[in-house]
Amino acid sequence: MTNIFTTPIFYANGEPHLGHAYSGILADIFHRYSLLANSESCLITGTDEHGLKITQAASKSCTEVEDFVDRKSASFAELWSALKIDPDVFIRTTDRFHAQFVEKVWKKLRDKGDIYLGNYQGQYCIGCEQFYNKRDLVDEKYCAIHKTEVQSFEEETYLFRLSRYREQLLEFYTSNQDFIIPTFTQDYVVKQLKEEPLEDLSVSRINHKWGISVPGDENHTIYVWIDALFSYLSAIQKAGYNPDQLKKTTHILGKDILKFHAIYWPAFLLALELPLPKHLIVHGWWKVEGHKISKSIPETVVHPKAFQTELSNDGLRYALIKQKPLFRDGDLVQDSLKHVINADLVNNFANLVKRNNTLILKQLSGEIVGITDLDIECRQIVTEAEVKLDKVINGYQTFDILIVSQLLNQILTELNRFFHERSPWLINKGLTREHVSSTCFVVANVVREIAILYSPIIPSLSESILNELGDNRSASLERGCPLLRDISIKKVQSHFTRV
Ligand SMILES: [Zn+2]
């Protein structure tokens, strides 16, 4: 069964920033690893295009709302292509078939009695498109995320009987301890479910035309979050799968949209008697001078393309995962991103590959074949690498890609030490040919494995190294595939430019 990975369905009220790129890169890394290890994987992304905030942004820029969302959605699509991310489905909530899907969902929930017409009085943050209780606000009137004053509303609205699903949600969390990664985030959600009141959720807005109309009641439009969350399912359908595929679906999301994914989304699915997703991977934020990168705080907006031009695509991807744990926040400092790229990718990896492969090509006619007997130093470095490569795979499986990058870099540091101590370039100064060829043989073979396991993170550099080695079978991922294989190099061309 195919694994599915999703990014959030991004709100198309502005241009994408580095925070969006980060979510997309993470989802792409897990998707690429899944392709590598299981050969079947599907990547879903898209844009959420309805709601008050969108109409406001469109009128501010004097654009018709339809044109506005077309443009914003296109700029997300362009970003993915610039970052070499190739989604299998790009869903738009303004797609007609998505609207039909959401209408069906609404009717089912209403027929079951899970949605009813009532009144809602509450504090609304337009930035979040969400009602808040006073206890959730700063000084009872400011949104904790946007720091802006919320508006008081009382209006007719449809409500979803969220309270009905509290027990079922708690049962689900008890029997699926690793549903949310990291665990401390799941603990937080469970505590909230146990201790805080779970009021019924307002799921429609009256007199807002830009959205999907409530079937049978044109005065109301369906709540943008219902609209957005169900785009995961309409996208799964668009990819040719049935809703059962949710069981193999992993959602990647920022911690700011945790509640929607950890409480509302599972509750809607429980109400519809559909399976729940496999995992939620909840990542922390990249911050600029202490502030979350956000469209509503313009000075924090960092354009991903500018970073990518400066750091290269592989460099940007690598630095974003190496410079902070996925689950924590981190401050974006361009100089330290550059430093880690030069130290790890240029010095530790690409330069070693270049020196080793050049030696093989010039001194050993490009071929090292038939080596069966390795000396103790060679055997030791291979064994140590194998142990760490196993841990790399475990890191991917547990979504700990910081560990993955640290381990791969550690293997490279050890391999560099080995290469320097054995100094195979002194071939014409008294070293035996056997010493030189076994050294280069071990380095080339371990490098191949590293390039394969790095490929979800740094696809371009890995690909050029694997092309040079002419072999991309992985011993760690394929059982029965020997780590040490004959080496044949025809050309040395892989290179990584210092940033
Ligand atoms: Zn807000």
GROMACS .gro file of C-alpha atoms in nm, residues 96-351:
model
  256
   96ARG     CA    1  -1.512   2.215  -0.858
   97PHE     CA    2  -1.474   1.849  -0.769
   98HIS     CA    3  -1.333   1.945  -0.429
   99ALA     CA    4  -1.641   2.160  -0.361
  100GLN     CA    5  -1.866   1.869  -0.455
  101PHE     CA    6  -1.670   1.645  -0.221
  102VAL     CA    7  -1.708   1.891   0.069
  103GLU     CA    8  -2.081   1.929   0.001
  104LYS     CA    9  -2.123   1.552   0.030
  105VAL     CA   10  -1.932   1.549   0.357
  106TRP     CA   11  -2.150   1.829   0.492
  107LYS     CA   12  -2.473   1.647   0.402
  108LYS     CA   13  -2.352   1.329   0.570
  109LEU     CA   14  -2.263   1.511   0.890
  110ARG     CA   15  -2.592   1.700   0.891
  111ASP     CA   16  -2.796   1.383   0.824
  112LYS     CA   17  -2.622   1.216   1.118
  113GLY     CA   18  -2.714   1.508   1.341
  114ASP     CA   19  -2.354   1.609   1.392
  115ILE     CA   20  -2.418   1.950   1.239
  116TYR     CA   21  -2.705   2.169   1.363
  117LEU     CA   22  -2.813   2.532   1.325
  118GLY     CA   23  -2.755   2.749   1.630
  119ASN     CA   24  -2.599   3.069   1.749
  120TYR     CA   25  -2.245   3.147   1.832
  121GLN     CA   26  -2.108   3.425   2.038
  122GLY     CA   27  -1.736   3.455   2.047
  123GLN     CA   28  -1.413   3.633   1.976
  124TYR     CA   29  -1.302   3.594   1.616
  125CYS     CA   30  -0.947   3.635   1.483
  126ILE     CA   31  -0.956   3.698   1.109
  127GLY     CA   32  -0.585   3.610   1.087
  128CYS     CA   33  -0.658   3.260   1.219
  129GLU     CA   34  -1.010   3.238   1.070
  130GLN     CA   35  -1.115   3.101   1.406
  131PHE     CA   36  -1.332   3.175   1.706
  132TYR     CA   37  -1.156   3.187   2.041
  133ASN     CA   38  -1.264   3.164   2.399
  134LYS     CA   39  -1.153   3.454   2.614
  135ARG     CA   40  -0.930   3.216   2.812
  136ASP     CA   41  -0.729   3.145   2.494
  137LEU     CA   42  -0.654   3.513   2.434
  138VAL     CA   43  -0.380   3.737   2.565
  139ASP     CA   44  -0.542   3.980   2.815
  140GLU     CA   45  -0.874   3.834   2.698
  141LYS     CA   46  -0.863   4.033   2.374
  142TYR     CA   47  -0.550   3.969   2.167
  143CYS     CA   48  -0.484   3.666   1.946
  144ALA     CA   49  -0.187   3.477   2.090
  145ILE     CA   50  -0.048   3.410   1.741
  146HIS     CA   51  -0.118   3.739   1.563
  147LYS     CA   52  -0.100   3.972   1.864
  148THR     CA   53  -0.390   4.164   1.709
  149GLU     CA   54  -0.720   4.248   1.875
  150VAL     CA   55  -0.994   3.995   1.801
  151GLN     CA   56  -1.346   4.097   1.704
  152SER     CA   57  -1.657   4.019   1.903
  153PHE     CA   58  -1.921   3.839   1.700
  154GLU     CA   59  -2.261   3.700   1.764
  155GLU     CA   60  -2.422   3.536   1.468
  156GLU     CA   61  -2.631   3.250   1.342
  157THR     CA   62  -2.407   2.961   1.259
  158TYR     CA   63  -2.404   2.589   1.203
  159LEU     CA   64  -2.227   2.399   1.478
  160PHE     CA   65  -2.049   2.064   1.479
  161ARG     CA   66  -2.105   1.844   1.784
  162LEU     CA   67  -1.739   1.824   1.875
  163SER     CA   68  -1.819   1.739   2.237
  164ARG     CA   69  -1.968   1.408   2.119
  165TYR     CA   70  -1.625   1.285   2.013
  166ARG     CA   71  -1.414   1.363   2.316
  167GLU     CA   72  -1.420   1.007   2.454
  168GLN     CA   73  -1.351   0.850   2.116
  169LEU     CA   74  -1.062   1.088   2.059
  170LEU     CA   75  -0.914   1.002   2.397
  171GLU     CA   76  -0.952   0.629   2.326
  172PHE     CA   77  -0.782   0.676   1.992
  173TYR     CA   78  -0.491   0.862   2.148
  174THR     CA   79  -0.455   0.598   2.420
  175SER     CA   80  -0.428   0.317   2.169
  176ASN     CA   81  -0.209   0.513   1.922
  177GLN     CA   82   0.069   0.651   2.140
  178ASP     CA   83   0.286   0.747   1.843
  179PHE     CA   84   0.014   0.916   1.638
  180ILE     CA   85   0.166   1.261   1.690
  181ILE     CA   86   0.540   1.299   1.655
  182PRO     CA   87   0.697   1.429   1.875
  183THR     CA   88   0.546   1.253   2.178
  184PHE     CA   89   0.547   1.566   2.393
  185THR     CA   90   0.306   1.724   2.147
  186GLN     CA   91   0.072   1.426   2.176
  187ASP     CA   92   0.092   1.451   2.556
  188TYR     CA   93  -0.009   1.816   2.529
  189VAL     CA   94  -0.309   1.735   2.308
  190VAL     CA   95  -0.426   1.457   2.541
  191LYS     CA   96  -0.397   1.687   2.841
  192GLN     CA   97  -0.606   1.949   2.661
  193LEU     CA   98  -0.869   1.691   2.570
  194LYS     CA   99  -0.889   1.571   2.929
  195GLU     CA  100  -0.884   1.900   3.112
  196GLU     CA  101  -1.037   2.170   2.897
  197PRO     CA  102  -1.398   2.211   2.791
  198LEU     CA  103  -1.460   2.102   2.434
  199GLU     CA  104  -1.732   2.329   2.301
  200ASP     CA  105  -1.922   2.258   1.981
  201LEU     CA  106  -1.745   2.410   1.686
  202SER     CA  107  -1.884   2.684   1.464
  203VAL     CA  108  -1.860   2.545   1.111
  204SER     CA  109  -2.023   2.809   0.892
  205ARG     CA  110  -2.008   3.184   0.841
  206ILE     CA  111  -2.314   3.385   0.746
  207ASN     CA  112  -2.305   3.643   0.464
  208HIS     CA  113  -1.957   3.562   0.336
  209LYS     CA  114  -1.988   3.467  -0.024
  210TRP     CA  115  -1.630   3.357  -0.098
  211GLY     CA  116  -1.651   2.991  -0.006
  212ILE     CA  117  -1.848   2.674  -0.056
  213SER     CA  118  -2.216   2.736   0.021
  214VAL     CA  119  -2.386   2.526   0.281
  215PRO     CA  120  -2.604   2.281   0.085
  216GLY     CA  121  -2.963   2.398   0.118
  217ASP     CA  122  -2.877   2.727   0.292
  218GLU     CA  123  -2.717   2.979   0.058
  219ASN     CA  124  -2.677   3.240   0.333
  220HIS     CA  125  -2.402   3.035   0.490
  221THR     CA  126  -2.064   2.928   0.363
  222ILE     CA  127  -1.880   2.628   0.500
  223TYR     CA  128  -1.606   2.703   0.754
  224VAL     CA  129  -1.271   2.738   0.575
  225TRP     CA  130  -1.106   2.480   0.796
  226ILE     CA  131  -1.358   2.208   0.704
  227ASP     CA  132  -1.302   2.308   0.345
  228ALA     CA  133  -0.921   2.293   0.383
  229LEU     CA  134  -0.894   1.975   0.592
  230PHE     CA  135  -1.114   1.775   0.358
  231SER     CA  136  -0.891   1.872   0.068
  232TYR     CA  137  -0.656   1.601   0.199
  233LEU     CA  138  -0.929   1.350   0.120
  234SER     CA  139  -1.037   1.502  -0.209
  235ALA     CA  140  -0.668   1.500  -0.309
  236ILE     CA  141  -0.636   1.133  -0.210
  237GLN     CA  142  -0.936   1.064  -0.432
  238LYS     CA  143  -0.784   1.271  -0.712
  239ALA     CA  144  -0.469   1.056  -0.684
  240GLY     CA  145  -0.688   0.752  -0.750
  241TYR     CA  146  -0.710   0.610  -0.399
  242ASN     CA  147  -1.005   0.549  -0.171
  243PRO     CA  148  -1.043   0.703   0.178
  244ASP     CA  149  -0.892   0.388   0.331
  245GLN     CA  150  -0.559   0.526   0.218
  246LEU     CA  151  -0.581   0.771   0.509
  247LYS     CA  152  -0.441   0.488   0.724
  248LYS     CA  153  -0.114   0.524   0.536
  249THR     CA  154  -0.119   0.902   0.534
  250THR     CA  155   0.128   1.119   0.724
  251HIS     CA  156   0.048   1.488   0.758
  252ILE     CA  157   0.338   1.730   0.799
  253LEU     CA  158   0.235   2.054   0.968
  254GLY     CA  159   0.355   2.347   1.174
  255LYS     CA  160   0.265   2.359   1.542
  256ASP     CA  161   0.041   2.664   1.487
  257ILE     CA  162  -0.219   2.444   1.314
  258LEU     CA  163  -0.195   2.155   1.560
  259LYS     CA  164  -0.545   2.181   1.707
  260PHE     CA  165  -0.712   2.166   1.365
  261HIS     CA  166  -0.522   1.848   1.281
  262ALA     CA  167  -0.511   1.681   1.622
  263ILE     CA  168  -0.867   1.748   1.741
  264TYR     CA  169  -1.101   1.877   1.469
  265TRP     CA  170  -0.977   1.664   1.178
  266PRO     CA  171  -0.987   1.330   1.366
  267ALA     CA  172  -1.327   1.424   1.512
  268PHE     CA  173  -1.471   1.491   1.163
  269LEU     CA  174  -1.329   1.161   1.043
  270LEU     CA  175  -1.468   0.972   1.343
  271ALA     CA  176  -1.808   1.129   1.276
  272LEU     CA  177  -1.792   1.009   0.916
  273GLU     CA  178  -1.672   0.664   1.030
  274LEU     CA  179  -1.359   0.701   0.819
  275PRO     CA  180  -1.011   0.576   0.915
  276LEU     CA  181  -0.775   0.818   1.088
  277PRO     CA  182  -0.436   0.913   0.946
  278LYS     CA  183  -0.118   0.729   1.040
  279HIS     CA  184   0.088   1.016   1.180
  280LEU     CA  185   0.100   1.388   1.234
  281ILE     CA  186   0.454   1.524   1.217
  282VAL     CA  187   0.446   1.857   1.395
  283HIS     CA  188   0.740   2.084   1.328
  284GLY     CA  189   0.861   2.395   1.508
  285TRP     CA  190   0.914   2.734   1.348
  286TRP     CA  191   1.201   2.910   1.187
  287LYS     CA  192   1.214   3.252   1.349
  288VAL     CA  193   1.363   3.583   1.249
  289GLU     CA  194   1.495   3.777   1.546
  290GLY     CA  195   1.264   3.588   1.776
  291HIS     CA  196   0.945   3.621   1.568
  292LYS     CA  197   0.769   3.344   1.380
  293ILE     CA  198   0.793   3.396   1.005
  294SER     CA  199   0.445   3.514   0.916
  295LYS     CA  200   0.275   3.701   0.634
  296SER     CA  201   0.115   3.927   0.891
  297ILE     CA  202   0.458   4.039   1.021
  298PRO     CA  203   0.624   4.163   0.698
  299GLU     CA  204   0.974   4.211   0.841
  300THR     CA  205   0.993   3.836   0.912
  301VAL     CA  206   0.906   3.728   0.562
  302VAL     CA  207   1.204   3.559   0.407
  303HIS     CA  208   1.178   3.479   0.039
  304PRO     CA  209   1.275   3.118  -0.016
  305LYS     CA  210   1.398   3.181  -0.371
  306ALA     CA  211   1.647   3.444  -0.251
  307PHE     CA  212   1.782   3.193   0.001
  308GLN     CA  213   1.792   2.920  -0.257
  309THR     CA  214   1.989   3.135  -0.502
  310GLU     CA  215   2.236   3.218  -0.227
  311LEU     CA  216   2.269   2.871  -0.074
  312SER     CA  217   2.183   2.638  -0.368
  313ASN     CA  218   1.886   2.404  -0.353
  314ASP     CA  219   2.069   2.117  -0.183
  315GLY     CA  220   2.238   2.366   0.050
  316LEU     CA  221   1.909   2.523   0.159
  317ARG     CA  222   1.745   2.183   0.217
  318TYR     CA  223   2.043   2.056   0.413
  319ALA     CA  224   2.093   2.365   0.628
  320LEU     CA  225   1.725   2.384   0.725
  321ILE     CA  226   1.728   2.033   0.864
  322LYS     CA  227   2.080   2.038   1.010
  323GLN     CA  228   2.049   2.368   1.194
  324LYS     CA  229   1.763   2.287   1.431
  325PRO     CA  230   1.572   1.983   1.556
  326LEU     CA  231   1.255   1.940   1.351
  327PHE     CA  232   1.030   1.970   1.654
  328ARG     CA  233   1.187   2.284   1.805
  329ASP     CA  234   1.204   2.646   1.698
  330GLY     CA  235   1.524   2.791   1.558
  331ASP     CA  236   1.660   3.132   1.463
  332LEU     CA  237   1.742   3.185   1.101
  333VAL     CA  238   2.100   3.310   1.071
  334GLN     CA  239   2.226   3.311   0.715
  335ASP     CA  240   2.597   3.300   0.804
  336SER     CA  241   2.558   2.989   1.014
  337LEU     CA  242   2.358   2.822   0.736
  338LYS     CA  243   2.646   2.895   0.496
  339HIS     CA  244   2.899   2.767   0.744
  340VAL     CA  245   2.729   2.430   0.787
  341ILE     CA  246   2.688   2.387   0.410
  342ASN     CA  247   3.057   2.455   0.344
  343ALA     CA  248   3.178   2.243   0.634
  344ASP     CA  249   2.956   1.937   0.575
  345LEU     CA  250   2.866   1.928   0.207
  346VAL     CA  251   3.173   2.090   0.049
  347ASN     CA  252   3.464   1.994   0.276
  348ASN     CA  253   3.347   1.673   0.434
  349PHE     CA  254   3.157   1.522   0.141
  350ALA     CA  255   3.213   1.661  -0.209
  351ASN     CA  256   3.587   1.725  -0.167
   0.00000   0.00000   0.00000
